[in-house]
PDB file of C-alpha atoms and ligand atoms in Angstrom:
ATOM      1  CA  UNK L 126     -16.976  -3.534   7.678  1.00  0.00           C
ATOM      2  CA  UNK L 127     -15.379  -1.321  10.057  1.00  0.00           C
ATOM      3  CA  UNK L 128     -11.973   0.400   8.450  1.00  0.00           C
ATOM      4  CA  UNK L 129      -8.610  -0.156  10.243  1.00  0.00           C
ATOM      5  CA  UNK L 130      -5.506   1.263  11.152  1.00  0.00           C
ATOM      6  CA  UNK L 131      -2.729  -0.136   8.477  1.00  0.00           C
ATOM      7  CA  UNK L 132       1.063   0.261   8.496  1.00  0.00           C
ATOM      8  CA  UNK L 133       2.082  -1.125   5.478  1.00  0.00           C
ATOM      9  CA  UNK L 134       6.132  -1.350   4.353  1.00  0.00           C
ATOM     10  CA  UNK L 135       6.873  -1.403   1.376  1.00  0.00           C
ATOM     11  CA  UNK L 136      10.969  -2.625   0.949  1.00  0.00           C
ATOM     12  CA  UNK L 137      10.960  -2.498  -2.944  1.00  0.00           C
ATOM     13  CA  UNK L 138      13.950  -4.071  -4.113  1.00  0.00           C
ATOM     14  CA  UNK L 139      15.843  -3.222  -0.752  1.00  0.00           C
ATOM     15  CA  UNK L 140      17.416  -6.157   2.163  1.00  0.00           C
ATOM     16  CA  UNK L 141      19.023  -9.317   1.621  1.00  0.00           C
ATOM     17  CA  UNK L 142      18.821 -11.772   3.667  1.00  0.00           C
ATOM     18  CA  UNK L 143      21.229 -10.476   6.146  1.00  0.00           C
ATOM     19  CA  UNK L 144      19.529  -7.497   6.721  1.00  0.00           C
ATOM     20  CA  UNK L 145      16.023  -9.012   6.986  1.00  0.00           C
ATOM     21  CA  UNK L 146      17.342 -10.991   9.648  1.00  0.00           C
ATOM     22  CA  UNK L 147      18.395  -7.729  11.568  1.00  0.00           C
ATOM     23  CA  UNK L 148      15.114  -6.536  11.093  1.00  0.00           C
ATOM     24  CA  UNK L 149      13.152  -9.457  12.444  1.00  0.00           C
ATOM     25  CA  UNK L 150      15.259  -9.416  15.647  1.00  0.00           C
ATOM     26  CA  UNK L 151      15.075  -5.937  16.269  1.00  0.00           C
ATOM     27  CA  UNK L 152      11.545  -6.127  15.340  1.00  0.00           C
ATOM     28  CA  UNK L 153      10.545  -8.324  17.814  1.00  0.00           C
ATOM     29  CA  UNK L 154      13.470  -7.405  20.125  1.00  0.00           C
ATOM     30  CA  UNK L 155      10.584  -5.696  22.583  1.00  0.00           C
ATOM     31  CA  UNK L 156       7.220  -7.498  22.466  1.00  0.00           C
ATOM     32  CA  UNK L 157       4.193  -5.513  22.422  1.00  0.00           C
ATOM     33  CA  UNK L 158       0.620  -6.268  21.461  1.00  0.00           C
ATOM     34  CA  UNK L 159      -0.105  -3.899  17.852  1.00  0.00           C
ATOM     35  CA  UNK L 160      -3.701  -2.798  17.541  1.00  0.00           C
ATOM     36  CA  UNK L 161      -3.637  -1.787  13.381  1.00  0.00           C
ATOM     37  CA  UNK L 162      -2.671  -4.125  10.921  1.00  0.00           C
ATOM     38  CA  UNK L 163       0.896  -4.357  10.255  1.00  0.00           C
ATOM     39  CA  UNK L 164       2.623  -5.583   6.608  1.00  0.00           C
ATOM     40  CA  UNK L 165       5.280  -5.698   4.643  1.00  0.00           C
ATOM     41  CA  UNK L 166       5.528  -6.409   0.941  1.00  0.00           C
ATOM     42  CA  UNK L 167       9.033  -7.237   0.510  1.00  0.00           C
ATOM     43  CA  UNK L 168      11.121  -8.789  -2.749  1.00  0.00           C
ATOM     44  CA  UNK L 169       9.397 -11.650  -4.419  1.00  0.00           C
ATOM     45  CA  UNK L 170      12.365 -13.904  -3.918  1.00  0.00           C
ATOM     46  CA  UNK L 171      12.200 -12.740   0.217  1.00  0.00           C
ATOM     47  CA  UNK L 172       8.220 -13.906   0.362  1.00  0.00           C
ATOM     48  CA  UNK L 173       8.310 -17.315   1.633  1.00  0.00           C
ATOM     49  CA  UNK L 174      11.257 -16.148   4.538  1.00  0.00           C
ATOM     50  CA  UNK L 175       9.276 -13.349   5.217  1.00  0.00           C
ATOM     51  CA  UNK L 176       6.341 -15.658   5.875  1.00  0.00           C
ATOM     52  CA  UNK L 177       8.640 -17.868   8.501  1.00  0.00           C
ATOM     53  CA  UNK L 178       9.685 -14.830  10.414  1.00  0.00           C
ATOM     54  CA  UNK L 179       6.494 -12.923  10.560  1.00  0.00           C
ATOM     55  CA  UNK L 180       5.189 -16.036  12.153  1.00  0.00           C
ATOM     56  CA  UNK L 181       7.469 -15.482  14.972  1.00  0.00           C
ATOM     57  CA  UNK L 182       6.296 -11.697  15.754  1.00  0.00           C
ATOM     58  CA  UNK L 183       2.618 -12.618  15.900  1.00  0.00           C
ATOM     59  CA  UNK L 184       0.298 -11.402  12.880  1.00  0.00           C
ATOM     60  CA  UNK L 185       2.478  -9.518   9.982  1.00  0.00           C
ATOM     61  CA  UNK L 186       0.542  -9.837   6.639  1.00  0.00           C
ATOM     62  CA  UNK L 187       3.473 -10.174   3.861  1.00  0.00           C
ATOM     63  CA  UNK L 188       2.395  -8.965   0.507  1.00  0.00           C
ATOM     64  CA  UNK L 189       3.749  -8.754  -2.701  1.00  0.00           C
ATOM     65  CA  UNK L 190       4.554  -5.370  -4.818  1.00  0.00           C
ATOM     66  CA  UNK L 191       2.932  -7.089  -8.252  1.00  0.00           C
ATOM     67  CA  UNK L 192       0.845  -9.241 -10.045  1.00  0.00           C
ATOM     68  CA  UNK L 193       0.451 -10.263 -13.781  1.00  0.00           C
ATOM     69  CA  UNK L 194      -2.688  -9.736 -15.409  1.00  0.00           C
ATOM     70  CA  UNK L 195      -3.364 -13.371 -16.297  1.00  0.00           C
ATOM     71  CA  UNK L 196      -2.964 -17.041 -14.218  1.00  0.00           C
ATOM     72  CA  UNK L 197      -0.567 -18.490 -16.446  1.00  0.00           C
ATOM     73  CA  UNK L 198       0.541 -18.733 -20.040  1.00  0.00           C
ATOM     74  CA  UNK L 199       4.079 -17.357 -21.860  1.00  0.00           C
ATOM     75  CA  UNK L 200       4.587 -13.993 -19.991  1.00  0.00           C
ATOM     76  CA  UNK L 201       8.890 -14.387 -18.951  1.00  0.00           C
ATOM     77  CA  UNK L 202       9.394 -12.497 -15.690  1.00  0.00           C
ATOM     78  CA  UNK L 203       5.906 -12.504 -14.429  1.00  0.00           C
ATOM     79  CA  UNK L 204       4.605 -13.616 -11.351  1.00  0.00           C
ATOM     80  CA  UNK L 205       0.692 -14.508 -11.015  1.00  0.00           C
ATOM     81  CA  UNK L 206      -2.011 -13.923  -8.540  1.00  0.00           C
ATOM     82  CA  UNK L 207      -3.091 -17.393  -8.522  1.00  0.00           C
ATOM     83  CA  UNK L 208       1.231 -18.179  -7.708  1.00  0.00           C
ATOM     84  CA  UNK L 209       1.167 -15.487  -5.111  1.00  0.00           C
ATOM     85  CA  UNK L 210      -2.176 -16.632  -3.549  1.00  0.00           C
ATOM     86  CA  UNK L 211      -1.160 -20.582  -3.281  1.00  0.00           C
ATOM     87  CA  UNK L 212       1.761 -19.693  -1.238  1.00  0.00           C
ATOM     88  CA  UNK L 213      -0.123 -17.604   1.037  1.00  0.00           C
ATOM     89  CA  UNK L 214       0.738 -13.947   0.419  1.00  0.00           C
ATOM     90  CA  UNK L 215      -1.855 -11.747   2.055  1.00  0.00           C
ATOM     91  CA  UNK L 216      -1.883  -8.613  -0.566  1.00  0.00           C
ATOM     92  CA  UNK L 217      -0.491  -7.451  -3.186  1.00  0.00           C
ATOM     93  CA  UNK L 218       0.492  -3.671  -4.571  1.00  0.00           C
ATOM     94  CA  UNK L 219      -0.868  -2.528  -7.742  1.00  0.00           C
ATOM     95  CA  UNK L 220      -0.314   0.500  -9.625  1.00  0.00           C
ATOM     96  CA  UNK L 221       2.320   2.186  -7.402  1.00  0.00           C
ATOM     97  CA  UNK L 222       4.092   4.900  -8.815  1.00  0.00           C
ATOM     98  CA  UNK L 223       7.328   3.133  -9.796  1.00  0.00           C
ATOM     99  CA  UNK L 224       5.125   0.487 -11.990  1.00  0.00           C
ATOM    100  CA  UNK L 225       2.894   3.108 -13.627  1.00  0.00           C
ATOM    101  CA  UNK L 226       6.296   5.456 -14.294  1.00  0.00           C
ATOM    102  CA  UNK L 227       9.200   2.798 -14.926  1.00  0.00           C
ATOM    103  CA  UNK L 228       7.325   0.164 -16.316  1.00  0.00           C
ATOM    104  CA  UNK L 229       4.589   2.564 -18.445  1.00  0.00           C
ATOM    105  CA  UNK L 230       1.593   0.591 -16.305  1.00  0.00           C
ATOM    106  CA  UNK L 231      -1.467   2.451 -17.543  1.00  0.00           C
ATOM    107  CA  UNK L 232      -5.067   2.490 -16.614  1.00  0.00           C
ATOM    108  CA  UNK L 233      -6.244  -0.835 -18.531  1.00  0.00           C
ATOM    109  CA  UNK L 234      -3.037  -3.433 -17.927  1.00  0.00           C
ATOM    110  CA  UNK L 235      -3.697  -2.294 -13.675  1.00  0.00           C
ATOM    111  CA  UNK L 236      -7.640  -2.632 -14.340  1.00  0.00           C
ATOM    112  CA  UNK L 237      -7.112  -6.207 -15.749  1.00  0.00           C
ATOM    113  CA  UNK L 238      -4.432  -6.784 -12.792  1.00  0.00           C
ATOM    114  CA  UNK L 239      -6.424  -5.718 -10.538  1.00  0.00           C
ATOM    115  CA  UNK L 240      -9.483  -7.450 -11.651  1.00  0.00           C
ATOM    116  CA  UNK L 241      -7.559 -10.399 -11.947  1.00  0.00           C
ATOM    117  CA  UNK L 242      -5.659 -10.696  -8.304  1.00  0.00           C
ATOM    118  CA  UNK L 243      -9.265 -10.129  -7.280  1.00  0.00           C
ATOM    119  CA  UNK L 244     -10.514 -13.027  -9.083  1.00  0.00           C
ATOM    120  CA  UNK L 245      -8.307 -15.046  -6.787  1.00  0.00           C
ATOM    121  CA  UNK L 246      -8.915 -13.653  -3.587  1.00  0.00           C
ATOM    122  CA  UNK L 247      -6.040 -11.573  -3.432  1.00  0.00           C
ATOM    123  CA  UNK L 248      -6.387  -7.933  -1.818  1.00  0.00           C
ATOM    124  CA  UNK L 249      -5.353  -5.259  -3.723  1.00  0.00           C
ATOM    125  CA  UNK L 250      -3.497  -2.018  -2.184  1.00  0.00           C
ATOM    126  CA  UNK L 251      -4.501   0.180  -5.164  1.00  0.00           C
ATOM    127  CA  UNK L 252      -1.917   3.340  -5.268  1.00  0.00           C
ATOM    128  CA  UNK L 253      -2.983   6.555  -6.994  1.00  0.00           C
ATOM    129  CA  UNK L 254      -1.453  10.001  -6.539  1.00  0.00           C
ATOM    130  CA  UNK L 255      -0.836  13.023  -9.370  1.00  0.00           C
ATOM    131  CA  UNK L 256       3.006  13.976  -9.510  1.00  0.00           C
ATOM    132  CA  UNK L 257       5.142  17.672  -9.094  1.00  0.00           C
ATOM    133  CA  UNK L 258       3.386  19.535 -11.919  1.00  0.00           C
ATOM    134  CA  UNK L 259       0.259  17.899 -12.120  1.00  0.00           C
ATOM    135  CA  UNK L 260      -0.490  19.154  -8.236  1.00  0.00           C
ATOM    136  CA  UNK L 261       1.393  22.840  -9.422  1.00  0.00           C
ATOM    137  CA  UNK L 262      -1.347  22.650 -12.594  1.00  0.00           C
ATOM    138  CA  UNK L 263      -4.538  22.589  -9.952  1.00  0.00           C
ATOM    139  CA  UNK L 264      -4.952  18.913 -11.273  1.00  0.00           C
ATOM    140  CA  UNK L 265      -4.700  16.675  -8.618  1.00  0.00           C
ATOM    141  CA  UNK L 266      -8.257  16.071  -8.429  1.00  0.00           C
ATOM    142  CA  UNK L 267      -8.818  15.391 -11.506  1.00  0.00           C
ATOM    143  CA  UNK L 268      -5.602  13.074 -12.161  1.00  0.00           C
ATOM    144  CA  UNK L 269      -7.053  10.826  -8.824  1.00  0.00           C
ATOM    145  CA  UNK L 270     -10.614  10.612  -9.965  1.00  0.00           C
ATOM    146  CA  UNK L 271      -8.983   8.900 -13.716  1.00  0.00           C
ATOM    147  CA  UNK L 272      -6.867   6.450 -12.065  1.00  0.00           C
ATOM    148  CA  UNK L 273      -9.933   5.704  -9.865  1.00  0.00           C
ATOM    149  CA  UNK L 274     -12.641   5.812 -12.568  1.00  0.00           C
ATOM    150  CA  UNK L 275     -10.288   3.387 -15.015  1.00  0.00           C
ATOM    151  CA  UNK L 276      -8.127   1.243 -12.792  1.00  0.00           C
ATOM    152  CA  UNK L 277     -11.704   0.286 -10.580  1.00  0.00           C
ATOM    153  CA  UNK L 278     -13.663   0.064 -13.437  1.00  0.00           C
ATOM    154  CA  UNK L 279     -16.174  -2.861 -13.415  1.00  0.00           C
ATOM    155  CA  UNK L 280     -15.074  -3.734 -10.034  1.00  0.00           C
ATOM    156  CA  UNK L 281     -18.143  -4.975  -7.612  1.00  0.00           C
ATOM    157  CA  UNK L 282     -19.980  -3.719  -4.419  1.00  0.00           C
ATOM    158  CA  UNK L 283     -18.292  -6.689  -2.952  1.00  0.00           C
ATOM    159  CA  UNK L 284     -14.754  -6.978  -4.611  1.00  0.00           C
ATOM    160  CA  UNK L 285     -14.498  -3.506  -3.124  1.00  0.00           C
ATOM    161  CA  UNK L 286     -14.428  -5.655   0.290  1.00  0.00           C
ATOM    162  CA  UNK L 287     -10.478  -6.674  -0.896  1.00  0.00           C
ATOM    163  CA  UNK L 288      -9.597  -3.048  -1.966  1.00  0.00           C
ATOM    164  CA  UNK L 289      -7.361  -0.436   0.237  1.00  0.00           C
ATOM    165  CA  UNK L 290      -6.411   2.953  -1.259  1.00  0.00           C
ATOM    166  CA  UNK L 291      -3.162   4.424  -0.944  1.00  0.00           C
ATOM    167  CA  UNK L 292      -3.017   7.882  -2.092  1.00  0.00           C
ATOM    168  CA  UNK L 293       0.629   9.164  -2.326  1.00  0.00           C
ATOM    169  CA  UNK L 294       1.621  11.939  -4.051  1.00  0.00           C
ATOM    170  CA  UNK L 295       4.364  11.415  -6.463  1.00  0.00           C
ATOM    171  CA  UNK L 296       6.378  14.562  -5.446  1.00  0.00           C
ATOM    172  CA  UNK L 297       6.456  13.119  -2.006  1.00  0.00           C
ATOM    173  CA  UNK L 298       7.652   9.151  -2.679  1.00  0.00           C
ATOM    174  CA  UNK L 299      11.351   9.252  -1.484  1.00  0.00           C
ATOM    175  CA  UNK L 300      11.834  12.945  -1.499  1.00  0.00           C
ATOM    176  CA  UNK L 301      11.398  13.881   2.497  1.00  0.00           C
ATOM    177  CA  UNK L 302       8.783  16.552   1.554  1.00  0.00           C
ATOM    178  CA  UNK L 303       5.634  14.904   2.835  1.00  0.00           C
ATOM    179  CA  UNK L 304       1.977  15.851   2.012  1.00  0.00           C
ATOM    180  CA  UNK L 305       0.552  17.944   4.927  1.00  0.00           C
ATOM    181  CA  UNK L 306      -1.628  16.354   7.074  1.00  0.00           C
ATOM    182  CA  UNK L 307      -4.111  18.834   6.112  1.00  0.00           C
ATOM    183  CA  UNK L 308      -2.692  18.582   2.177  1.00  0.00           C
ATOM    184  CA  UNK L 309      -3.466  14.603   2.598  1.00  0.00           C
ATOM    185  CA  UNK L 310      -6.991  15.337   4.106  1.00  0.00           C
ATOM    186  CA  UNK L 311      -8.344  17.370   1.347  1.00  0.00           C
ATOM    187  CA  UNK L 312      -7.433  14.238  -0.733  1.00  0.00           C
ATOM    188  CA  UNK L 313      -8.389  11.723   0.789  1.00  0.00           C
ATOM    189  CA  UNK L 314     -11.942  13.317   1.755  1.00  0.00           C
ATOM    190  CA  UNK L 315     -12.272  13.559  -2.237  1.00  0.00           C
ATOM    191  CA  UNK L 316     -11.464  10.068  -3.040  1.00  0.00           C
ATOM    192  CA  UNK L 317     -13.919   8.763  -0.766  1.00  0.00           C
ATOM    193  CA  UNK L 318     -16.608  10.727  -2.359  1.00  0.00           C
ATOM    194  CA  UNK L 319     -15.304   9.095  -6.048  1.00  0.00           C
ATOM    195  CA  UNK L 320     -15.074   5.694  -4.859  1.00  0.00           C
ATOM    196  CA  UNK L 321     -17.170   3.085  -6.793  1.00  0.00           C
ATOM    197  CA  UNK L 322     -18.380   1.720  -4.024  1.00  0.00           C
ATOM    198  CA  UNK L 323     -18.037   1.210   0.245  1.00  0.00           C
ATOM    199  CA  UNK L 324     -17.173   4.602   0.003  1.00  0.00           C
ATOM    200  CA  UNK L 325     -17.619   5.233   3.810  1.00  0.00           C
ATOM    201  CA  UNK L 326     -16.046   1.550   5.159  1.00  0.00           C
ATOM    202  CA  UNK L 327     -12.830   1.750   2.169  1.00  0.00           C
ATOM    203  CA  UNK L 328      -9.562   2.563   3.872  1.00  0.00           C
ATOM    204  CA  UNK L 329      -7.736   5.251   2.750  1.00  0.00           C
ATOM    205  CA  UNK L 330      -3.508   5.596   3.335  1.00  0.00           C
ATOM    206  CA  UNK L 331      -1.341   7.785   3.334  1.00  0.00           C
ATOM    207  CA  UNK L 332       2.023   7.052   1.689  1.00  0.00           C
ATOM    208  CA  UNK L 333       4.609   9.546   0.244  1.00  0.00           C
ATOM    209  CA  UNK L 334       7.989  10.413   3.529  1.00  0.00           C
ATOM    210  CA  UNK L 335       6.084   8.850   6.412  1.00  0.00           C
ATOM    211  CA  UNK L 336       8.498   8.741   9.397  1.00  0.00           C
ATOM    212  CA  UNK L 337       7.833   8.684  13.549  1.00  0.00           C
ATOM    213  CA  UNK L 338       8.035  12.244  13.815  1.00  0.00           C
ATOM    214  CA  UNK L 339       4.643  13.112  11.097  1.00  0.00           C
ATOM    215  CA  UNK L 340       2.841   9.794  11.412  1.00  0.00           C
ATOM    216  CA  UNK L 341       0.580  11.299  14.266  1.00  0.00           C
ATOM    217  CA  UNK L 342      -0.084  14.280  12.912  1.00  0.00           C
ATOM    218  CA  UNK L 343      -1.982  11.945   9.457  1.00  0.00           C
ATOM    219  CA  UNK L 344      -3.086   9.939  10.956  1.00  0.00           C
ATOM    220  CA  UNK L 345      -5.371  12.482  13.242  1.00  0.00           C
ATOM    221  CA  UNK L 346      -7.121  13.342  10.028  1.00  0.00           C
ATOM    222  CA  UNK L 347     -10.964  11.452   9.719  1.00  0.00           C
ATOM    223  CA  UNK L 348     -10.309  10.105   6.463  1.00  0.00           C
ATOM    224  CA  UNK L 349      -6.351   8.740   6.918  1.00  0.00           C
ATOM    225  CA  UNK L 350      -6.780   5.508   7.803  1.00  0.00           C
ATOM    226  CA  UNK L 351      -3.096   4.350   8.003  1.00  0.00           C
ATOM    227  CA  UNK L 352      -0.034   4.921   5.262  1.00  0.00           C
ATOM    228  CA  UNK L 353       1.986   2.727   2.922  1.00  0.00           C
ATOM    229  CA  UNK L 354       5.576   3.253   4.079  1.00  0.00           C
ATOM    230  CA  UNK L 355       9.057   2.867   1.636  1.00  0.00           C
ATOM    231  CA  UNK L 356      12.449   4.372   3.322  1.00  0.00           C
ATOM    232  CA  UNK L 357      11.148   4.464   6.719  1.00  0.00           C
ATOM    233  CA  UNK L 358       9.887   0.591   7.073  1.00  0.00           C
ATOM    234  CA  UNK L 359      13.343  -0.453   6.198  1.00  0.00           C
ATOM    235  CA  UNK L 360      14.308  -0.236   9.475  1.00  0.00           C
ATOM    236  CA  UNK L 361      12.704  -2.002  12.302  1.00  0.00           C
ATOM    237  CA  UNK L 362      13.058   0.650  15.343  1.00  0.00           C
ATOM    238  CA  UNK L 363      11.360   3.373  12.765  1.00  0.00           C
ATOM    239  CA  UNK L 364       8.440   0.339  11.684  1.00  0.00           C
ATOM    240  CA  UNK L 365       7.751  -0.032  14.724  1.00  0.00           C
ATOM    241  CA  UNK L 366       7.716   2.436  16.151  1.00  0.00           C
ATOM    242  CA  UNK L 367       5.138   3.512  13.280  1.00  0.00           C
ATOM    243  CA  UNK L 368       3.015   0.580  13.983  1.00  0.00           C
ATOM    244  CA  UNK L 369       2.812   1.924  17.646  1.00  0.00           C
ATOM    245  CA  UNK L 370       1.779   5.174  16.750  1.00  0.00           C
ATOM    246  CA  UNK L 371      -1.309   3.153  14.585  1.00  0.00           C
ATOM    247  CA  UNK L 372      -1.979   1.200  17.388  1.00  0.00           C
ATOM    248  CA  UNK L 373      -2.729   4.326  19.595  1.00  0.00           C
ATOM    249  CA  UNK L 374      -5.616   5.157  16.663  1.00  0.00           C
TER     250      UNK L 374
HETATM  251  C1  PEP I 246       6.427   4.337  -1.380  1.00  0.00           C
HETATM  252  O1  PEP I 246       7.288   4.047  -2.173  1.00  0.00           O
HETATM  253  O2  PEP I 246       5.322   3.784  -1.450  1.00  0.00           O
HETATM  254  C2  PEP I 246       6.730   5.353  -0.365  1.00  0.00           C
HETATM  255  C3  PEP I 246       5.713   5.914   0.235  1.00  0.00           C
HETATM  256  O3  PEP I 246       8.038   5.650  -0.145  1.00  0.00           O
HETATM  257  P1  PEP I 246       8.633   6.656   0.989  1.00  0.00           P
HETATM  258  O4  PEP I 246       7.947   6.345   2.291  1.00  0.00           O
HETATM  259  O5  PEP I 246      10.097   6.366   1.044  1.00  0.00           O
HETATM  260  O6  PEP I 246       8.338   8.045   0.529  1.00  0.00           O
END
């Protein structure tokens, strides 16, 4: 399988309704044909909107930014794979930095969720990335090839079809300091090597500040293969004009 550009959004628990409707109509305000796959994982509650309106720009995956571990059963708060799957979401996020720090997701819970979304057909956007001190301790390496080693374990030749990688350093998530392209590079080159499996046709992203003016720049590198976007796909002139940078790729 040949790897792709990607320009994924993530909106956390950002927009209301009002403000996705801005989006959409800026969004779409001047047609263009993307060449790179273009997504957003936006609130849970937002999924089945979001489905309506990315119908109208053409073909926006929607995703969502968890899944439980399990189909069903007495887990309060949780939404399931095999929920997000039956309404048609596209993807879904798993172990982003937010889940592994806020909620204490470790290694074996995102394993199991991972496993599991798999298990029903659901891609997985698997986010790893070492934080402040464990890149100013020489670990970064080291801290990537764990979350890889534990959170892929037991996965297949072919469930690594319905992975994506998004490495994004924790220092750079929200900050405005982004990875160098070059900084980004050296990582992403390593996690191909410590994949499981596809290590040549898995795509790689970028995600930690991604804005217009550094998008070109990473994605240049051979082995950045798109980026997973938070402040800057919140609004629709700097999405797009992300997803036209990808498109030129
Ligand atoms: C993210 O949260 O995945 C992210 C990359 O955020 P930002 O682009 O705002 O740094």
């Amino acid at each position: 399988m040949k790897r792709r550009k990607y320009i994924i959004g993530n909106w956390k628990m950002n927009h209301g309704l009002e403000e996705i409707r801005t989006f959409f109509i800026d969004f779409s305000k001047v047609k263009m044909e993307l060449n790179c796959v273009v997504a957003i994982a936006p609130q849970f509650i937002h999924i089945p909107i979001l489905k309506e309106l990315a119908f109208t720009t053409g073909n926006m995956q929607i995703g969502a930014q968890n899944a439980a571990e399990v189909d069903s059963g007495a887990f309060t708060g949780e939404v399931s794979a095999k929920s997000l799957k039956d309404m048609g979401v596209d993807f879904v996020i798993l172990g982003h930095s937010e889940r592994r720090a806020i909620y204490k997701e470790g290694h074996e819970i995102l394993n199991r969720k991972v496993k599991n979304a798999l298990k029903n057909e659901l891609p997985v956007i698997f986010c790893i990335g070492e934080t402040l001190s464990e890149r100013e301790s020489g670990k970064t390496f080291e801290v990537v090839k764990e979350q890889i080693e534990h959170g892929l374990s037991g996965i297949s030749n072919s469930d690594m079809q319905n992975i994506v990688i998004a490495y994004e350093p924790v220092w750079a998530i929200g900050t405005g300091k982004n990875a160098s392209k070059e900084e980004a590079e050296e990582v992403h080159q390593y996690i191909r090597t410590i994949l499981p499996h596809r290590k040549e046709e898995t795509s790689i992203l970028y995600g930690g500040s991604v804005k217009p003016d550094n998008i070109d720049g990473l994605l240049s590198m051979p082995n950045i293969d798109g980026a997973l976007v938070g402040g800057a796909s919140l609004k629709a002139t700097d999405f797009k004009s992300l997803c036209v940078s990808a498109s030129r790729f």
